[in-house]
PDB file of C-alpha atoms in Angstrom:
ATOM      1  CA  ARG A   1      88.381 102.052  85.895  1.00 73.00           C
ATOM      2  CA  LYS A   2      91.323 102.915  88.120  1.00 82.00           C
ATOM      3  CA  GLU A   3      90.471 104.653  91.385  1.00 88.00           C
ATOM      4  CA  VAL A   4      92.979 107.435  90.676  1.00 93.00           C
ATOM      5  CA  GLU A   5      93.867 108.327  87.128  1.00 94.00           C
ATOM      6  CA  GLN A   6      96.685 110.508  85.869  1.00 94.00           C
ATOM      7  CA  ASP A   7      98.233 111.223  82.524  1.00 91.00           C
ATOM      8  CA  PRO A   8     101.593 109.424  82.770  1.00 89.00           C
ATOM      9  CA  GLY A   9     103.316 111.928  80.494  1.00 89.00           C
ATOM     10  CA  PRO A  10     106.185 112.483  80.193  1.00 94.00           C
ATOM     11  CA  PHE A  11     105.926 116.222  80.304  1.00 95.00           C
ATOM     12  CA  ASN A  12     109.061 117.775  78.870  1.00 96.00           C
ATOM     13  CA  VAL A  13     109.314 121.473  79.653  1.00 97.00           C
ATOM     14  CA  PRO A  14     112.079 124.104  79.599  1.00 97.00           C
ATOM     15  CA  GLU A  15     113.349 125.699  82.756  1.00 98.00           C
ATOM     16  CA  GLY A  16     111.098 128.553  83.865  1.00 97.00           C
ATOM     17  CA  ALA A  17     107.984 127.089  82.314  1.00 97.00           C
ATOM     18  CA  THR A  18     104.678 126.672  84.072  1.00 97.00           C
ATOM     19  CA  VAL A  19     103.280 123.151  84.007  1.00 97.00           C
ATOM     20  CA  ALA A  20     100.027 121.681  85.248  1.00 96.00           C
ATOM     21  CA  PHE A  21      99.144 118.119  86.115  1.00 94.00           C
ATOM     22  CA  ASN A  22      95.619 116.811  86.495  1.00 94.00           C
ATOM     23  CA  CYS A  23      94.150 113.836  88.241  1.00 95.00           C
ATOM     24  CA  THR A  24      90.675 112.341  88.643  1.00 96.00           C
ATOM     25  CA  TYR A  25      89.425 110.022  91.317  1.00 94.00           C
ATOM     26  CA  SER A  26      86.438 107.702  91.314  1.00 92.00           C
ATOM     27  CA  ASN A  27      85.462 107.396  94.994  1.00 87.00           C
ATOM     28  CA  SER A  28      83.244 110.304  95.917  1.00 86.00           C
ATOM     29  CA  ALA A  29      83.687 109.454  99.593  1.00 83.00           C
ATOM     30  CA  SER A  30      87.415 110.167  99.456  1.00 85.00           C
ATOM     31  CA  GLN A  31      88.371 112.458 102.302  1.00 81.00           C
ATOM     32  CA  SER A  32      91.922 113.631 101.885  1.00 86.00           C
ATOM     33  CA  PHE A  33      94.065 114.428  98.921  1.00 91.00           C
ATOM     34  CA  PHE A  34      97.788 114.755  98.395  1.00 92.00           C
ATOM     35  CA  TRP A  35     100.520 115.179  95.864  1.00 95.00           C
ATOM     36  CA  TYR A  36     103.611 113.064  96.386  1.00 94.00           C
ATOM     37  CA  ARG A  37     106.881 113.351  94.569  1.00 96.00           C
ATOM     38  CA  GLN A  38     108.964 110.327  93.646  1.00 96.00           C
ATOM     39  CA  ASP A  39     112.505 110.596  92.373  1.00 96.00           C
ATOM     40  CA  CYS A  40     113.992 107.790  90.304  1.00 92.00           C
ATOM     41  CA  ARG A  41     114.568 104.691  92.442  1.00 89.00           C
ATOM     42  CA  LYS A  42     113.542 106.511  95.585  1.00 93.00           C
ATOM     43  CA  GLU A  43     110.569 106.299  97.869  1.00 94.00           C
ATOM     44  CA  PRO A  44     107.631 108.711  97.445  1.00 94.00           C
ATOM     45  CA  LYS A  45     107.732 111.826  99.608  1.00 93.00           C
ATOM     46  CA  LEU A  46     104.832 114.080 100.525  1.00 91.00           C
ATOM     47  CA  LEU A  47     104.878 117.248  98.448  1.00 94.00           C
ATOM     48  CA  MET A  48     101.694 118.860  99.692  1.00 92.00           C
ATOM     49  CA  SER A  49      98.175 118.234 100.878  1.00 90.00           C
ATOM     50  CA  VAL A  50      95.318 119.460  98.777  1.00 91.00           C
ATOM     51  CA  TYR A  51      92.482 121.451 100.310  1.00 85.00           C
ATOM     52  CA  SER A  52      89.097 122.369  98.910  1.00 84.00           C
ATOM     53  CA  SER A  53      89.939 126.049  99.073  1.00 86.00           C
ATOM     54  CA  GLY A  54      93.131 125.486  97.132  1.00 87.00           C
ATOM     55  CA  ASN A  55      96.543 125.940  98.628  1.00 91.00           C
ATOM     56  CA  GLU A  56      99.925 127.206  97.629  1.00 93.00           C
ATOM     57  CA  ASP A  57     103.432 126.383  98.732  1.00 93.00           C
ATOM     58  CA  GLY A  58     105.991 128.533  97.029  1.00 96.00           C
ATOM     59  CA  ARG A  59     105.965 127.718  93.314  1.00 97.00           C
ATOM     60  CA  PHE A  60     103.437 124.900  93.821  1.00 97.00           C
ATOM     61  CA  THR A  61      99.665 125.353  93.804  1.00 97.00           C
ATOM     62  CA  ALA A  62      97.161 122.575  94.395  1.00 96.00           C
ATOM     63  CA  GLN A  63      93.450 122.669  93.663  1.00 95.00           C
ATOM     64  CA  LEU A  64      90.616 120.331  94.442  1.00 95.00           C
ATOM     65  CA  ASN A  65      87.230 120.199  92.760  1.00 94.00           C
ATOM     66  CA  ARG A  66      85.049 117.775  94.747  1.00 92.00           C
ATOM     67  CA  ALA A  67      82.086 118.109  92.412  1.00 92.00           C
ATOM     68  CA  SER A  68      84.162 117.012  89.447  1.00 94.00           C
ATOM     69  CA  GLN A  69      86.393 114.711  91.527  1.00 94.00           C
ATOM     70  CA  TYR A  70      89.386 116.408  90.068  1.00 94.00           C
ATOM     71  CA  ILE A  71      92.736 117.474  91.536  1.00 96.00           C
ATOM     72  CA  SER A  72      95.416 119.582  89.999  1.00 96.00           C
ATOM     73  CA  LEU A  73      98.993 120.626  90.631  1.00 97.00           C
ATOM     74  CA  LEU A  74     100.527 123.728  89.092  1.00 97.00           C
ATOM     75  CA  ILE A  75     104.281 124.288  89.120  1.00 98.00           C
ATOM     76  CA  ARG A  76     105.486 127.773  88.228  1.00 98.00           C
ATOM     77  CA  ASP A  77     109.012 128.736  87.189  1.00 98.00           C
ATOM     78  CA  SER A  78     110.105 125.110  86.771  1.00 98.00           C
ATOM     79  CA  LYS A  79     113.572 124.172  87.993  1.00 98.00           C
ATOM     80  CA  LEU A  80     115.751 121.334  86.836  1.00 97.00           C
ATOM     81  CA  SER A  81     115.357 119.874  90.324  1.00 97.00           C
ATOM     82  CA  ASP A  82     111.623 119.573  89.787  1.00 98.00           C
ATOM     83  CA  SER A  83     112.227 116.658  87.420  1.00 98.00           C
ATOM     84  CA  ALA A  84     110.496 113.709  89.053  1.00 97.00           C
ATOM     85  CA  THR A  85     107.305 111.684  88.999  1.00 97.00           C
ATOM     86  CA  TYR A  86     104.348 113.365  90.654  1.00 97.00           C
ATOM     87  CA  LEU A  87     101.829 111.061  92.285  1.00 95.00           C
ATOM     88  CA  CYS A  88      98.228 112.022  92.838  1.00 95.00           C
ATOM     89  CA  VAL A  89      96.963 110.373  96.009  1.00 92.00           C
ATOM     90  CA  VAL A  90      93.584 110.102  97.673  1.00 90.00           C
ATOM     91  CA  ASN A  91      92.567 108.383 100.870  1.00 85.00           C
ATOM     92  CA  THR A  92      89.563 106.368 101.864  1.00 73.00           C
ATOM     93  CA  LEU A  93      88.835 106.230 105.524  1.00 66.00           C
ATOM     94  CA  GLY A  94      89.140 102.862 107.205  1.00 54.00           C
ATOM     95  CA  SER A  95      88.574 101.787 110.753  1.00 51.00           C
ATOM     96  CA  GLY A  96      89.924 104.085 113.415  1.00 49.00           C
ATOM     97  CA  ASN A  97      89.679 107.063 111.093  1.00 52.00           C
ATOM     98  CA  THR A  98      92.947 106.307 109.477  1.00 54.00           C
ATOM     99  CA  GLY A  99      93.368 106.248 105.743  1.00 64.00           C
ATOM    100  CA  LYS A 100      94.296 103.853 103.051  1.00 77.00           C
ATOM    101  CA  LEU A 101      96.060 105.898 100.418  1.00 84.00           C
ATOM    102  CA  ILE A 102      95.381 105.063  96.807  1.00 88.00           C
ATOM    103  CA  PHE A 103      98.075 106.212  94.410  1.00 91.00           C
ATOM    104  CA  GLY A 104      97.769 107.230  90.840  1.00 93.00           C
ATOM    105  CA  GLN A 105     100.344 105.867  88.436  1.00 92.00           C
ATOM    106  CA  GLY A 106     102.170 109.170  88.453  1.00 94.00           C
ATOM    107  CA  THR A 107     103.014 111.870  85.931  1.00 96.00           C
ATOM    108  CA  THR A 108     106.633 112.195  84.882  1.00 96.00           C
ATOM    109  CA  LEU A 109     108.082 115.668  84.563  1.00 97.00           C
ATOM    110  CA  GLN A 110     111.371 116.353  82.872  1.00 97.00           C
ATOM    111  CA  VAL A 111     112.618 119.935  83.064  1.00 98.00           C
ATOM    112  CA  LYS A 112     115.259 120.713  80.497  1.00 96.00           C
ATOM    113  CA  PRO A 113     117.874 123.528  80.565  1.00 95.00           C
TER     114      PRO A 113
ATOM    115  CA  GLY B   1     114.388 105.953 114.922  1.00 54.00           C
ATOM    116  CA  ALA B   2     113.648 109.137 113.104  1.00 77.00           C
ATOM    117  CA  GLY B   3     112.215 107.494 109.980  1.00 91.00           C
ATOM    118  CA  VAL B   4     110.696 104.312 108.679  1.00 95.00           C
ATOM    119  CA  SER B   5     113.334 101.623 108.454  1.00 96.00           C
ATOM    120  CA  GLN B   6     113.161  98.677 106.100  1.00 98.00           C
ATOM    121  CA  SER B   7     115.402  95.654 105.756  1.00 97.00           C
ATOM    122  CA  PRO B   8     116.952  94.264 103.759  1.00 98.00           C
ATOM    123  CA  SER B   9     117.362  97.058 101.246  1.00 97.00           C
ATOM    124  CA  ASN B  10     117.977  94.524  98.494  1.00 97.00           C
ATOM    125  CA  LYS B  11     117.111  90.863  98.283  1.00 98.00           C
ATOM    126  CA  VAL B  12     117.792  88.413  95.486  1.00 98.00           C
ATOM    127  CA  THR B  13     116.124  85.082  95.856  1.00 98.00           C
ATOM    128  CA  GLU B  14     115.549  81.996  93.814  1.00 97.00           C
ATOM    129  CA  LYS B  15     112.116  81.204  92.505  1.00 97.00           C
ATOM    130  CA  GLY B  16     110.219  79.040  94.938  1.00 97.00           C
ATOM    131  CA  LYS B  17     111.996  80.272  98.058  1.00 98.00           C
ATOM    132  CA  ASP B  18     110.269  82.149 100.860  1.00 98.00           C
ATOM    133  CA  VAL B  19     111.329  85.659 101.792  1.00 98.00           C
ATOM    134  CA  GLU B  20     110.615  87.881 104.781  1.00 98.00           C
ATOM    135  CA  LEU B  21     110.727  91.654 104.621  1.00 98.00           C
ATOM    136  CA  ARG B  22     110.889  93.802 107.692  1.00 97.00           C
ATOM    137  CA  CYS B  23     109.522  97.266 108.490  1.00 97.00           C
ATOM    138  CA  ASP B  24     110.196  99.339 111.577  1.00 96.00           C
ATOM    139  CA  PRO B  25     107.764 102.299 111.638  1.00 94.00           C
ATOM    140  CA  ILE B  26     108.201 105.699 113.174  1.00 92.00           C
ATOM    141  CA  SER B  27     107.760 105.480 116.915  1.00 89.00           C
ATOM    142  CA  GLY B  28     104.227 106.391 117.917  1.00 85.00           C
ATOM    143  CA  HIS B  29     102.721 105.898 114.506  1.00 86.00           C
ATOM    144  CA  THR B  30      99.694 103.683 114.927  1.00 85.00           C
ATOM    145  CA  ALA B  31      99.112 102.869 111.253  1.00 87.00           C
ATOM    146  CA  LEU B  32     101.442 100.872 109.064  1.00 92.00           C
ATOM    147  CA  TYR B  33     101.103 100.081 105.383  1.00 93.00           C
ATOM    148  CA  TRP B  34     102.721  97.904 102.795  1.00 96.00           C
ATOM    149  CA  TYR B  35     102.791  98.762  99.093  1.00 96.00           C
ATOM    150  CA  ARG B  36     104.385  97.151  96.105  1.00 97.00           C
ATOM    151  CA  GLN B  37     105.825  99.014  93.115  1.00 96.00           C
ATOM    152  CA  ARG B  38     106.845  97.119  90.048  1.00 94.00           C
ATOM    153  CA  LEU B  39     109.340  98.710  87.663  1.00 89.00           C
ATOM    154  CA  GLY B  40     107.769 101.644  85.876  1.00 84.00           C
ATOM    155  CA  GLN B  41     104.441 101.173  87.640  1.00 87.00           C
ATOM    156  CA  GLY B  42     102.481 102.946  90.332  1.00 88.00           C
ATOM    157  CA  LEU B  43     102.178 101.942  93.983  1.00 93.00           C
ATOM    158  CA  GLU B  44      99.906  98.953  94.599  1.00 93.00           C
ATOM    159  CA  PHE B  45      98.310  98.734  98.029  1.00 92.00           C
ATOM    160  CA  LEU B  46      98.886  95.415  99.812  1.00 95.00           C
ATOM    161  CA  ILE B  47      97.846  95.598 103.448  1.00 94.00           C
ATOM    162  CA  TYR B  48      97.490  97.997 106.352  1.00 89.00           C
ATOM    163  CA  PHE B  49      97.457  97.759 110.128  1.00 90.00           C
ATOM    164  CA  GLN B  50      95.771 100.191 112.460  1.00 85.00           C
ATOM    165  CA  GLY B  51      96.353  99.685 116.151  1.00 81.00           C
ATOM    166  CA  ASN B  52      94.574  96.604 117.405  1.00 81.00           C
ATOM    167  CA  SER B  53      91.989  96.548 114.637  1.00 82.00           C
ATOM    168  CA  ALA B  54      91.868  93.711 112.163  1.00 85.00           C
ATOM    169  CA  PRO B  55      94.212  94.491 109.293  1.00 89.00           C
ATOM    170  CA  ASP B  56      92.907  95.460 105.876  1.00 88.00           C
ATOM    171  CA  LYS B  57      94.292  92.682 103.693  1.00 91.00           C
ATOM    172  CA  SER B  58      92.287  93.540 100.619  1.00 89.00           C
ATOM    173  CA  GLY B  59      95.326  94.250  98.486  1.00 92.00           C
ATOM    174  CA  LEU B  60      97.262  91.036  99.019  1.00 95.00           C
ATOM    175  CA  PRO B  61      97.543  89.485  95.564  1.00 95.00           C
ATOM    176  CA  SER B  62      97.507  85.827  96.607  1.00 94.00           C
ATOM    177  CA  ASP B  63      97.612  83.551  99.602  1.00 95.00           C
ATOM    178  CA  ARG B  64     101.366  83.373  99.185  1.00 97.00           C
ATOM    179  CA  PHE B  65     101.501  86.819 100.736  1.00 98.00           C
ATOM    180  CA  SER B  66     100.996  87.433 104.424  1.00 97.00           C
ATOM    181  CA  ALA B  67     101.954  90.099 106.922  1.00 97.00           C
ATOM    182  CA  GLU B  68     102.080  90.454 110.639  1.00 95.00           C
ATOM    183  CA  ARG B  69     102.550  93.308 113.051  1.00 94.00           C
ATOM    184  CA  THR B  70     103.317  93.126 116.710  1.00 84.00           C
ATOM    185  CA  GLY B  71     101.366  95.812 118.541  1.00 79.00           C
ATOM    186  CA  GLU B  72     102.316  99.183 117.106  1.00 79.00           C
ATOM    187  CA  SER B  73     105.880  98.243 116.237  1.00 88.00           C
ATOM    188  CA  VAL B  74     107.655  96.067 113.693  1.00 94.00           C
ATOM    189  CA  SER B  75     105.886  94.431 110.780  1.00 96.00           C
ATOM    190  CA  THR B  76     107.022  91.596 108.561  1.00 97.00           C
ATOM    191  CA  LEU B  77     105.770  90.827 105.088  1.00 98.00           C
ATOM    192  CA  THR B  78     106.270  87.216 104.054  1.00 98.00           C
ATOM    193  CA  ILE B  79     106.116  85.947 100.493  1.00 98.00           C
ATOM    194  CA  GLN B  80     106.054  82.165 100.172  1.00 98.00           C
ATOM    195  CA  ARG B  81     107.169  80.240  97.092  1.00 98.00           C
ATOM    196  CA  THR B  82     108.293  83.394  95.316  1.00 98.00           C
ATOM    197  CA  GLN B  83     107.577  83.838  91.642  1.00 97.00           C
ATOM    198  CA  GLN B  84     109.323  86.073  89.129  1.00 96.00           C
ATOM    199  CA  GLU B  85     106.303  88.384  89.012  1.00 96.00           C
ATOM    200  CA  ASP B  86     106.887  89.121  92.710  1.00 97.00           C
ATOM    201  CA  SER B  87     109.978  91.104  91.710  1.00 97.00           C
ATOM    202  CA  ALA B  88     109.327  94.663  92.808  1.00 97.00           C
ATOM    203  CA  VAL B  89     110.149  97.275  95.376  1.00 97.00           C
ATOM    204  CA  TYR B  90     108.175  96.666  98.549  1.00 98.00           C
ATOM    205  CA  LEU B  91     107.533  99.921 100.362  1.00 97.00           C
ATOM    206  CA  CYS B  92     106.432 100.291 103.944  1.00 96.00           C
ATOM    207  CA  ALA B  93     104.915 103.464 105.327  1.00 93.00           C
ATOM    208  CA  SER B  94     103.556 104.612 108.650  1.00 90.00           C
ATOM    209  CA  SER B  95     101.303 107.429 109.698  1.00 85.00           C
ATOM    210  CA  ALA B  96      99.955 109.138 112.738  1.00 80.00           C
ATOM    211  CA  THR B  97      96.253 109.678 113.043  1.00 69.00           C
ATOM    212  CA  SER B  98      94.180 112.237 114.769  1.00 53.00           C
ATOM    213  CA  GLY B  99      90.432 111.833 114.517  1.00 48.00           C
ATOM    214  CA  GLN B 100      89.348 112.596 110.997  1.00 45.00           C
ATOM    215  CA  ALA B 101      92.528 114.381 110.171  1.00 50.00           C
ATOM    216  CA  PHE B 102      95.059 112.496 108.188  1.00 60.00           C
ATOM    217  CA  TYR B 103      98.560 113.632 107.623  1.00 65.00           C
ATOM    218  CA  GLY B 104      99.828 111.416 104.876  1.00 71.00           C
ATOM    219  CA  TYR B 105     102.480 108.802 105.085  1.00 83.00           C
ATOM    220  CA  THR B 106     106.171 108.598 105.679  1.00 89.00           C
ATOM    221  CA  PHE B 107     107.741 105.899 103.542  1.00 94.00           C
ATOM    222  CA  GLY B 108     110.739 103.763 104.149  1.00 96.00           C
ATOM    223  CA  SER B 109     113.318 103.450 101.399  1.00 96.00           C
ATOM    224  CA  GLY B 110     111.919 100.059 100.394  1.00 97.00           C
ATOM    225  CA  THR B 111     113.187  96.559  99.837  1.00 98.00           C
ATOM    226  CA  ARG B 112     114.087  95.768  96.224  1.00 97.00           C
ATOM    227  CA  LEU B 113     113.177  92.130  95.694  1.00 98.00           C
ATOM    228  CA  THR B 114     114.490  90.266  92.685  1.00 98.00           C
ATOM    229  CA  VAL B 115     113.327  86.726  92.046  1.00 97.00           C
ATOM    230  CA  VAL B 116     115.601  84.814  89.687  1.00 97.00           C
TER     231      VAL B 116
END
């Protein structure tokens, strides 16, 4: 079983739609959670951290359910520019309290006009 | 510099040759990571360095792969006797740490390695 699992998609949605991505992780000791965005042939970039209380950044809402080891990302009012691959990421603490990030395979979103 | 710098950006090499990839992290970032991403695949952890601690090499796929880091600065990833399956984008990232808090990584733009 992969440490971080995501539905690879692709998700094809019209502009303005609301779309949700889900992710599960296997290591119950995971400490920090993130969503990264990766555009085609580019490096991943941090989209947002995910907190237990849930957090929102504009059109993006992230949720964490530690009991179910489940993370979600909701995108409202999708824009063409949201088309990308969204990576679910969890960290496991190593020495010195830093983290080794484990990436899911990513979910591809294609927003169509 | 302002970001993570990787060189070369592209490398084409013949099977069996050795290659060396370089990463220059953000100044002050104590942690440095190498990942590999094959075409259409997710990021695969290779190795990470944290300050003067022993590196976590658990992701290195074979003994042909090695990496070094000098203090908290430049790192080099070396692949010996390259094989075609080594073709991938090699991404370096660095992060700052603060106790239990963890702020995610900043990635470089990667080195695209093609073994022919």
